[in-house]
Short mmCIF file of C-alpha atoms in Angstrom, two decimals:
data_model
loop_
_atom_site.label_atom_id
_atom_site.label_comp_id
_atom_site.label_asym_id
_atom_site.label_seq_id
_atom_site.Cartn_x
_atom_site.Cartn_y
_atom_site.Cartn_z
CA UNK A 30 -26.07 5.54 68.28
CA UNK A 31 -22.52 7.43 68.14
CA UNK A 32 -20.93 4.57 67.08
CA UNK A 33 -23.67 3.79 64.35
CA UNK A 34 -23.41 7.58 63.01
CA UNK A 35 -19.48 6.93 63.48
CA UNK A 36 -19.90 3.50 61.23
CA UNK A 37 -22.19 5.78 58.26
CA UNK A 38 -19.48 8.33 58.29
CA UNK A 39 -17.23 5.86 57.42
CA UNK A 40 -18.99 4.15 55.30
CA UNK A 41 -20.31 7.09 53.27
CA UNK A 42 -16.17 8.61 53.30
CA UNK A 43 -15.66 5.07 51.80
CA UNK A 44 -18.36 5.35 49.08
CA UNK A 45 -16.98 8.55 48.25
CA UNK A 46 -13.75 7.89 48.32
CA UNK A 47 -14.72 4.75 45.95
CA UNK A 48 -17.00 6.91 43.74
CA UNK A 49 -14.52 9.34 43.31
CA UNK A 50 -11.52 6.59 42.59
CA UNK A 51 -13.80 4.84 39.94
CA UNK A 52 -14.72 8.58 38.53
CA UNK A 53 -10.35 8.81 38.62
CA UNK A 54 -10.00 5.54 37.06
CA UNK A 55 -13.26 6.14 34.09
CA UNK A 56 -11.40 9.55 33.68
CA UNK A 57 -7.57 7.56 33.31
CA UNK A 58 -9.14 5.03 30.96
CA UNK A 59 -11.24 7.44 29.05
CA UNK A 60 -7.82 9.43 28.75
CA UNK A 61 -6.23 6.70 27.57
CA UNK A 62 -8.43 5.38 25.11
CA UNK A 63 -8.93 9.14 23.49
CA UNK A 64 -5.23 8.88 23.05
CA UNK A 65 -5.02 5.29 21.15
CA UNK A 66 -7.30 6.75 18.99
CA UNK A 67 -5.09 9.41 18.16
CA UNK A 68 -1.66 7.63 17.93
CA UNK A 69 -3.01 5.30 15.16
CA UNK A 70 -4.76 8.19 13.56
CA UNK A 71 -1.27 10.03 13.59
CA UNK A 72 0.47 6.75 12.10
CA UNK A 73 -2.03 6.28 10.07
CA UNK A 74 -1.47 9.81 8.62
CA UNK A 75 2.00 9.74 8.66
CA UNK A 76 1.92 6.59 6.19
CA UNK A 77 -0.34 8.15 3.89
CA UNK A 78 1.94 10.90 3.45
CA UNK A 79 4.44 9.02 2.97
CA UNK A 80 3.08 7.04 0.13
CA UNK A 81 1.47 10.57 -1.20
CA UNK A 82 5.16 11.19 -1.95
CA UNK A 83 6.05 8.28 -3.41
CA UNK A 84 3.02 8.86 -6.07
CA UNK A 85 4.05 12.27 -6.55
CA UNK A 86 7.23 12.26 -6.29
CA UNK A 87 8.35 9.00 -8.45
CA UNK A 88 5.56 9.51 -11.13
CA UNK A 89 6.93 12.57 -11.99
CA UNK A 90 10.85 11.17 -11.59
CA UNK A 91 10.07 7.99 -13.77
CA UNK A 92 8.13 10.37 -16.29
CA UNK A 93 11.62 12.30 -16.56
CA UNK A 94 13.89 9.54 -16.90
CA UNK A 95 11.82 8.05 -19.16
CA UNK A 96 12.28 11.09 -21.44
CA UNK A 97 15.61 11.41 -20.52
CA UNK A 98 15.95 7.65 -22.33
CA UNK A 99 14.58 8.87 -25.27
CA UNK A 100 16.29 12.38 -25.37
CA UNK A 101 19.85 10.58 -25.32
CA UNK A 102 19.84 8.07 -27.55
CA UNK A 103 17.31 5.29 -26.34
CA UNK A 104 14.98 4.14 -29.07
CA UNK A 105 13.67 0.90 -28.24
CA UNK A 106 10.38 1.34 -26.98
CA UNK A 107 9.74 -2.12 -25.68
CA UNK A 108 13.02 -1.54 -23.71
CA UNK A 109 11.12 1.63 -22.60
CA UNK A 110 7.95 -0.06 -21.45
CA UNK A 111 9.97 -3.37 -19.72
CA UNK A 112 11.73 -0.58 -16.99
CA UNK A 113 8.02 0.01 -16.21
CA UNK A 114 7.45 -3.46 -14.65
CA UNK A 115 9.99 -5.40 -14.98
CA UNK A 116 10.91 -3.94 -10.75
CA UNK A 117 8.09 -6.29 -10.10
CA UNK A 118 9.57 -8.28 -7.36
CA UNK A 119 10.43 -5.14 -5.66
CA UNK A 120 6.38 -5.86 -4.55
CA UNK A 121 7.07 -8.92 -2.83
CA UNK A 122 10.03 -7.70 -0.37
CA UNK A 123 7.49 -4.34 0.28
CA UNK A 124 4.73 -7.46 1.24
CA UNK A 125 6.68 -9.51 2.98
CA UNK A 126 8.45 -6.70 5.64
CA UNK A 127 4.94 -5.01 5.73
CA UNK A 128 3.49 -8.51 6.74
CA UNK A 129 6.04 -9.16 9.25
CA UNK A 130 4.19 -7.43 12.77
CA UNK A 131 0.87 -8.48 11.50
CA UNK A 132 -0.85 -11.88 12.44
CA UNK A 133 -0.10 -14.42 9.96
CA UNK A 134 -3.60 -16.07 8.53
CA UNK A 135 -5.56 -18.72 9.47
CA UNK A 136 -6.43 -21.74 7.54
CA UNK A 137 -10.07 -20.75 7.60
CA UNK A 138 -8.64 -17.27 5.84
CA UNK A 139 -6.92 -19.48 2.91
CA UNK A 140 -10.58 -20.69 2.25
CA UNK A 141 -11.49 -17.51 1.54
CA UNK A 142 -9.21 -17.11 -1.12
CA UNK A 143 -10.42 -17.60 -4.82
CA UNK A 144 -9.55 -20.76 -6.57
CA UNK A 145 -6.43 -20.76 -8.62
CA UNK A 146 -7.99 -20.99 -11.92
CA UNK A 147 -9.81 -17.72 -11.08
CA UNK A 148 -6.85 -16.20 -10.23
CA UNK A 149 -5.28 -17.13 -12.85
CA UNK A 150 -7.54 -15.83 -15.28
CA UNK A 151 -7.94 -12.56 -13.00
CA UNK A 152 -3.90 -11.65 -13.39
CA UNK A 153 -3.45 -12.67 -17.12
CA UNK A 154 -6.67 -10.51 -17.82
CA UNK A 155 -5.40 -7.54 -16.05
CA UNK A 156 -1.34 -8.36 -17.52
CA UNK A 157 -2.13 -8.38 -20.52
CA UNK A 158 -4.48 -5.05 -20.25
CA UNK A 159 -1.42 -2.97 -18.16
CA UNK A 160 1.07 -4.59 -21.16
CA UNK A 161 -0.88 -2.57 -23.30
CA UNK A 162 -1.62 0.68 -21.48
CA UNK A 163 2.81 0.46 -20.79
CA UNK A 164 3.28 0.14 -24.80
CA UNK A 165 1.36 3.37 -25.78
CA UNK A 166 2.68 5.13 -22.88
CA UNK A 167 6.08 4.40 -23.75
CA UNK A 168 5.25 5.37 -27.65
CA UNK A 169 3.64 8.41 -26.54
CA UNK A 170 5.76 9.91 -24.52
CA UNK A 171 8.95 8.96 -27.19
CA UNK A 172 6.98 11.16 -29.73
CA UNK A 173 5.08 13.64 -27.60
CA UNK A 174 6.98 16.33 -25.56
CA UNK A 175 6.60 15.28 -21.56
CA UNK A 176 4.51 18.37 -20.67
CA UNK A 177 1.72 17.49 -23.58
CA UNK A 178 2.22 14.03 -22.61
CA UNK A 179 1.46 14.02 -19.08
CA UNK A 180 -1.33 16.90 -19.72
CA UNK A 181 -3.08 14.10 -22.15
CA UNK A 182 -2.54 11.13 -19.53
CA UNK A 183 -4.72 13.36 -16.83
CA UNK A 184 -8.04 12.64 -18.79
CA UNK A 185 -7.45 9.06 -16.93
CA UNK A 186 -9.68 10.69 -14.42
CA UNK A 187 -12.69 11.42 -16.79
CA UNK A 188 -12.45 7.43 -18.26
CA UNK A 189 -11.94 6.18 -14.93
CA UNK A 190 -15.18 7.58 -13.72
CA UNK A 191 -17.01 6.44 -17.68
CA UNK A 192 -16.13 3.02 -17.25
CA UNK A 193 -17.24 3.04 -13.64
CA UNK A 194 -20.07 3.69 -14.86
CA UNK A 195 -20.81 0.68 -16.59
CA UNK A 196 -19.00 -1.45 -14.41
CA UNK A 197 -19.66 -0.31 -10.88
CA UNK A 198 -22.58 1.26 -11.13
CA UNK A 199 -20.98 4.51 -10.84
CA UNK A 200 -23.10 7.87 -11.01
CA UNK A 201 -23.08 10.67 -12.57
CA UNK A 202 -23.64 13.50 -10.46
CA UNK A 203 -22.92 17.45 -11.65
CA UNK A 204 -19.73 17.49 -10.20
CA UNK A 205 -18.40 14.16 -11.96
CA UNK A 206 -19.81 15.65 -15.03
CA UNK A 207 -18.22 18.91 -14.88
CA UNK A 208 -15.18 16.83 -13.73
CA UNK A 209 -15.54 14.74 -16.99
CA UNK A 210 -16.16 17.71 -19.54
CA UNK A 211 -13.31 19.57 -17.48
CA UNK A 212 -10.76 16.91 -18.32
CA UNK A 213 -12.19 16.19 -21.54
CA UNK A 214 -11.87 19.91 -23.00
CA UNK A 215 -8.10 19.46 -21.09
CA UNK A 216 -6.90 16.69 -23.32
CA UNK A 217 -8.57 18.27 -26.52
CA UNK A 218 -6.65 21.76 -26.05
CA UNK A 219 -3.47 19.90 -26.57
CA UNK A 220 -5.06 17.48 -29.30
CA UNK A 221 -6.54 20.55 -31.62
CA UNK A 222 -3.38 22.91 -30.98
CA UNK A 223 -0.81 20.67 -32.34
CA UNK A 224 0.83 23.50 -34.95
CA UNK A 225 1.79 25.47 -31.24
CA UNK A 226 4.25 22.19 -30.86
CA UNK A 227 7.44 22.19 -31.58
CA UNK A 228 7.40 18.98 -33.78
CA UNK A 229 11.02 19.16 -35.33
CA UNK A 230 12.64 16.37 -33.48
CA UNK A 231 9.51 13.77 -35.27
CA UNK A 232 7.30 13.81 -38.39
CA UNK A 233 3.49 14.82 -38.10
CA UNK A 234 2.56 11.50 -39.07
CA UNK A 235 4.67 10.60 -35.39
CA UNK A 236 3.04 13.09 -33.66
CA UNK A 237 -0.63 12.52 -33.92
CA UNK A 238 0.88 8.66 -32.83
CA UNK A 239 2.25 9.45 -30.21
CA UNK A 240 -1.45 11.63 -28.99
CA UNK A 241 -3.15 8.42 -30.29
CA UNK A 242 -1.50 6.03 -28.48
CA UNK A 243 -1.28 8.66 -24.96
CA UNK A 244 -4.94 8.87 -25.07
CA UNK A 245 -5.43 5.13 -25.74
CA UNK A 246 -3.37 4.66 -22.31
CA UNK A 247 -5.07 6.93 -20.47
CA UNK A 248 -8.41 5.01 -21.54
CA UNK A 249 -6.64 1.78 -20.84
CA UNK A 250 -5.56 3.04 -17.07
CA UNK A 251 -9.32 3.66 -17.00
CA UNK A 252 -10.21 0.87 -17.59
CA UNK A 253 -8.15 -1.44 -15.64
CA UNK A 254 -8.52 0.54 -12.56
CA UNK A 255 -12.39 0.40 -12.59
CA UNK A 256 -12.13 -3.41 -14.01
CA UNK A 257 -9.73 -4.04 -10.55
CA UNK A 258 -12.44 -2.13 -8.24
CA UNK A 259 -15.12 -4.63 -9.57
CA UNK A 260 -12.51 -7.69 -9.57
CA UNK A 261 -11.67 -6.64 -5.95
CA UNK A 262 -15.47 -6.08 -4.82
CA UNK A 263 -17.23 -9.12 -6.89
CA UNK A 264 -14.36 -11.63 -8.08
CA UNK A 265 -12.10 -11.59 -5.07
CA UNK A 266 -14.64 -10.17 -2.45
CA UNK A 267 -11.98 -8.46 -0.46
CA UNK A 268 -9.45 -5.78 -0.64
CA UNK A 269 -6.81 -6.77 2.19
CA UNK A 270 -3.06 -5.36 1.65
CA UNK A 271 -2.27 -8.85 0.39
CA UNK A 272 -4.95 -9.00 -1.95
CA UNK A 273 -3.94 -5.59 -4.01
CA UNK A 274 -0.46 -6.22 -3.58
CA UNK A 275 -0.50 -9.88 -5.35
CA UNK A 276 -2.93 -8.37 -7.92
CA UNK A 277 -0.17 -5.66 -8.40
CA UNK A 278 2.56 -8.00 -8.43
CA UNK A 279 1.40 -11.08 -10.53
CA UNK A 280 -0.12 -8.83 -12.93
CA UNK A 281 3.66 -7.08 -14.04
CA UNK A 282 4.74 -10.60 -14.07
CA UNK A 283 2.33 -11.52 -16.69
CA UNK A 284 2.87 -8.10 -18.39
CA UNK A 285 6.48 -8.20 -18.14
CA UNK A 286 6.13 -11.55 -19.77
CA UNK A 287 4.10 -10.29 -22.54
CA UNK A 288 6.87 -7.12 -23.23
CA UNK A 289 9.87 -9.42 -23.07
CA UNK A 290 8.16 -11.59 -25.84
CA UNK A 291 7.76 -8.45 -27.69
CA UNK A 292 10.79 -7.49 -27.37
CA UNK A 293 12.23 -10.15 -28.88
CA UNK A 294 9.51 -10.60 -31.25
CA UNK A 295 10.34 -7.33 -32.90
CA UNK A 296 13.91 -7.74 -33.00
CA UNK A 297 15.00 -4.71 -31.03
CA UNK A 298 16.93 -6.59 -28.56
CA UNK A 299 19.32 -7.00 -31.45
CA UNK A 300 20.01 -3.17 -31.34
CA UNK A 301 20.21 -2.80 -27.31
CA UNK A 302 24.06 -3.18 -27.80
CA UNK A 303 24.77 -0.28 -30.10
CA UNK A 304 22.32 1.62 -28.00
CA UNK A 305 23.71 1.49 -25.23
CA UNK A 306 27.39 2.05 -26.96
CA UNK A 307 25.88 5.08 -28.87
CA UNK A 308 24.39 6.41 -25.42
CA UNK A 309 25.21 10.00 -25.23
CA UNK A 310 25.88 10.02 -21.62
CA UNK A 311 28.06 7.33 -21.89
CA UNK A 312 27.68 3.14 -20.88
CA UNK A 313 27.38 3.69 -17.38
CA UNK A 314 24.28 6.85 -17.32
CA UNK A 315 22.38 4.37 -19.76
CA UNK A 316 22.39 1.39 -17.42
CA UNK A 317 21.38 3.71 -14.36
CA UNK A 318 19.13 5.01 -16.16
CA UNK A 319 17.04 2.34 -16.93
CA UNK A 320 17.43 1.21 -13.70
CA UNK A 321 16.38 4.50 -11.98
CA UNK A 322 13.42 4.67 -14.36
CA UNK A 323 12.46 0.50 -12.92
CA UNK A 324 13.20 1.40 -9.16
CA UNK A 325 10.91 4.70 -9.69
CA UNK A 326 7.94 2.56 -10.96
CA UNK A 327 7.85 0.66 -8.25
CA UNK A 328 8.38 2.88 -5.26
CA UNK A 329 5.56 4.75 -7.24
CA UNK A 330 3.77 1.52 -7.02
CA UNK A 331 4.32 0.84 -3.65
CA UNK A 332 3.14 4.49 -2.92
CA UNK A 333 -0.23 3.21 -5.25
CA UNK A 334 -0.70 0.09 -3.35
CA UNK A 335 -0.29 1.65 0.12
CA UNK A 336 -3.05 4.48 -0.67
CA UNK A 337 -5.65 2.16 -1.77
CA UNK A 338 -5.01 0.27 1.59
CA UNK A 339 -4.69 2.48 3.72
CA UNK A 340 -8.05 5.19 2.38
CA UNK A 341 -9.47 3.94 -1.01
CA UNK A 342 -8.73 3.41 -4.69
CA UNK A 343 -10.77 7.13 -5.60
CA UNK A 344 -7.64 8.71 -3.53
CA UNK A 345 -4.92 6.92 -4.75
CA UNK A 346 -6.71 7.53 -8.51
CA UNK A 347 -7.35 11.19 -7.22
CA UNK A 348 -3.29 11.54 -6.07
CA UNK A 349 -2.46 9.86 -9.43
CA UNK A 350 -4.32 12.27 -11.09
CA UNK A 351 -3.08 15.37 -9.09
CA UNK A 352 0.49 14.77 -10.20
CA UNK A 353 0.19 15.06 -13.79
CA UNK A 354 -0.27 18.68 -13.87
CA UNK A 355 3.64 18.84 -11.92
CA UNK A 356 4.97 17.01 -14.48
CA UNK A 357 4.53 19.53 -17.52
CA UNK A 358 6.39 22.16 -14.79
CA UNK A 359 9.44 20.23 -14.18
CA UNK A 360 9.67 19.06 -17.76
CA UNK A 361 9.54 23.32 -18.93
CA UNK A 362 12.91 23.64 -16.71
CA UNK A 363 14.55 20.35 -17.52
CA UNK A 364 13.89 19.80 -21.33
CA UNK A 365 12.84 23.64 -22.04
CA UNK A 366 9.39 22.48 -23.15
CA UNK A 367 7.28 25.20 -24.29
CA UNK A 368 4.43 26.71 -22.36
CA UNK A 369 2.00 28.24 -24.20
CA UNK A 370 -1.48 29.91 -23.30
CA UNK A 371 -3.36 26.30 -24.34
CA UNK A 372 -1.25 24.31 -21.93
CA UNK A 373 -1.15 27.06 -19.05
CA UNK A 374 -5.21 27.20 -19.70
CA UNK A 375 -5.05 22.88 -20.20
CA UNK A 376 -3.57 22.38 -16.69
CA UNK A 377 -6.00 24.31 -14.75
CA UNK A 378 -9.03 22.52 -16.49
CA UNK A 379 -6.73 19.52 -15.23
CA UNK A 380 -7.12 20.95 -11.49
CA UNK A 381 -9.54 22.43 -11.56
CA UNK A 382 -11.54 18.80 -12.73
CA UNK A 383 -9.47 17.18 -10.40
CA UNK A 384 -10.86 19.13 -7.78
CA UNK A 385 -14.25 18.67 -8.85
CA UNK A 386 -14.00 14.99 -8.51
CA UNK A 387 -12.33 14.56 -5.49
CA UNK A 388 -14.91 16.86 -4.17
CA UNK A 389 -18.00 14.19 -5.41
CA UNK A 390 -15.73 11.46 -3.42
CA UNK A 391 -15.76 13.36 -0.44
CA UNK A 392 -19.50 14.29 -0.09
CA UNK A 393 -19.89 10.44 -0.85
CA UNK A 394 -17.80 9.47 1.88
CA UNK A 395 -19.11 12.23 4.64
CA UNK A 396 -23.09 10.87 3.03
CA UNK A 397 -21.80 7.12 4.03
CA UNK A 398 -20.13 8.22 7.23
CA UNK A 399 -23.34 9.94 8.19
CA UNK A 400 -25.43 6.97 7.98
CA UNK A 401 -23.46 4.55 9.62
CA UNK A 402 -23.82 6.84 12.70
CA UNK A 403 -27.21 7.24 12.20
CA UNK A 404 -29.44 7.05 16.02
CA UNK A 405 -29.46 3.36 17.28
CA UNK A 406 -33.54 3.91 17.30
CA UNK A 407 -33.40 3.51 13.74
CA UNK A 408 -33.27 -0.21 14.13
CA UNK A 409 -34.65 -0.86 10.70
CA UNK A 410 -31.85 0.89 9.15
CA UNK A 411 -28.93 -1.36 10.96
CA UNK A 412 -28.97 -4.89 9.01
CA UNK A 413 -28.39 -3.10 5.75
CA UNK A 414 -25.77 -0.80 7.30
CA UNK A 415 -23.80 -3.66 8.82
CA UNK A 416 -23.91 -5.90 5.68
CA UNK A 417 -22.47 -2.90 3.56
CA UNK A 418 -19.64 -2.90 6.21
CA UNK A 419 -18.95 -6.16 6.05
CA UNK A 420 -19.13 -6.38 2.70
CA UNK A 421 -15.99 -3.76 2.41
CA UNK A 422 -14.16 -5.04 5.66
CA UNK A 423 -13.96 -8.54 4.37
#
């Protein structure tokens, strides 16, 4: 009997002393997976600020140089919008090094892929469309101070979410409504109060251009990034980092294509010579320059291309959008632009729209995040919930 109580002692001391090592180890592994969690949520962070700066940061340094061209002598406008894309290969180094620790893909991924004629047609659609939206940038902002310029080029927003609309089904709740007429009233301010301008340095005639052709490429940046959101969710049927990246990259190719036959087309290639010999800065300033203004696009590209990876398209739009408004402040201290009531009172219907469509994005996120942690008793609700994941993971 002693030595049977003796045995359940032991016994039970073992089962305790094996509950409470499993409860140690459940406790070390529960530890440990909180804190996975967390290091890739910290990375994770830490890249999107990263490429928050490049956005904001190079958008509003390319905007700058880009004016500093013009201010100094540069008049060639195709020259102007080439710098814009022609860093294009800059893309395929940022791919290749970000590709490096990741697993490379399996034949039964390269099936997935769309057929070449498809992707043909996909990058000389979208080429051509970001040749054009370049062009009338580069002609507004040559005839347009920078601060009206990049006030006009924030309505983006408001045609971004019209063409979604019509293309991806897009709706249009109060807040993208306010958003739209907040933006819209925005861009008109600076349209109606052209006689506040100081429109010495071009003729009238120039002037309402130079809005013309900024508003057409703010329609056009619309439009091509809700055209890429469908091409990406219907055409391609997946949005991996190589997917946007080669859509990036192939589609300056083809535009930078399209500018260099313009350039030559129109004959201004002939006058790049004396340009660069009548540079005010001197031979040297005009070649960095230009090459400045080409290594800033694409940095601000990379910082583009990164965002929509790593959260969504809406937030890389919404940054985008976001760093307009700093552009009209830097250029009041480094070309003296002037700041009147209707641009103080245009940038914070810029911001304050901004904020009202970021806003919409966010209660559809936390509204999609809610359901797909809905109870697991809602079995009914689970096939349609995993086929929308799938449908975005692919």
């Amino acid at each position: 009997m002693e030595i049977t109580q003796v045995i359940y002692v032991n016994d039970h001391n073992n089962i305790e002393a094996n509950l409470t090592g499993q409860e140690e180890m459940n406790t070390t592994m529960e530890i440990e997976s909180s804190s996975v969690p967390q290091s890739k949520n910290y990375k994770k962070w830490l890249r999107i600020s990263i490429y928050v700066f490049f956005v904001l940061a190079c958008q509003a340094l390319s905007t700058i140089l880009g004016r500093v061209y013009y201010e100094n002598g540069g008049k060639s406008t195709w020259m102007g919008t080439l710098v814009q894309l022609i860093g294009f290969p800059v893309l395929f180094l940022f791919r290749f090094f970000s590709q490096i620790k990741n697993p490379k893909p399996t034949e039964a991924d390269f099936r997935k892929f769309s057929s070449f004629t498809i992707l043909g047609s996909v990058y000389i659609v979208t080429g051509l469309l970001v040749s054009a939206n370049s062009y009338m940038s580069s002609v507004g902002l040559l005839y347009l101070p920078v601060s009206t310029f990049s006030l006009i080029l924030a309505s983006q927003l408001a045609f971004t979410a019209f063409f979604s609309y019509f293309l991806n089904s897009q709706k249009f709740t109060p807040f993208i409504v306010n958003s739209l007429f907040l933006l819209t009233i925005s861009s008109a301010l600076l349209v109606v109060n052209t006689d506040s301008e100081n429109t010495a340095k071009v003729s009238r005639v120039k002037y309402v251009i130079g809005i013309i052709c900024t508003i057409g490429a703010s329609a056009g940046i619309g439009l091509l990034l809700s055209l890429v959101q469908l091409i990406l969710r219907k055409v391609l049927k997946k949005q991996t980092f190589s997917t946007v990246t080669d859509l990036v990259a192939y589609q300056s190719l083809v535009a930078s294509c399209v500018v260099l036959i313009g350039l030559f087309a129109s004959g201004e290639w002939k006058t790049l010579t004396s340009e660069m010999e009548n540079y005010k800065l001197g031979k040297v300033p005009y070649v960095m320059t230009l090459a400045s203004i080409a290594i800033s696009w694409q940095v601000y590209t990379i910082g583009v291309v990164g965002l929509i990876f790593e959260s969504s398209s809406v937030f890389s739009n919404s940054i985008t959008a976001v760093g307009l408004p700093i552009v009209p402040v830097v250029a009041v201290i480094v070309f003296h632009d002037k700041m009147n009531a209707s641009k103080i009172f245009s940038i914070i219907l810029a911001i304050w729209g901004f904020i009202s469509f970021v806003y919409q994005h966010y209660l559809d996120k936390k509204k999609l995040k809610t359901s797909h942690t809905s109870p697991v008793g809602d079995s009914h609700l689970l096939p349609a919930e995993e086929g929308h994941t799938n449908i975005h993971s692919v």
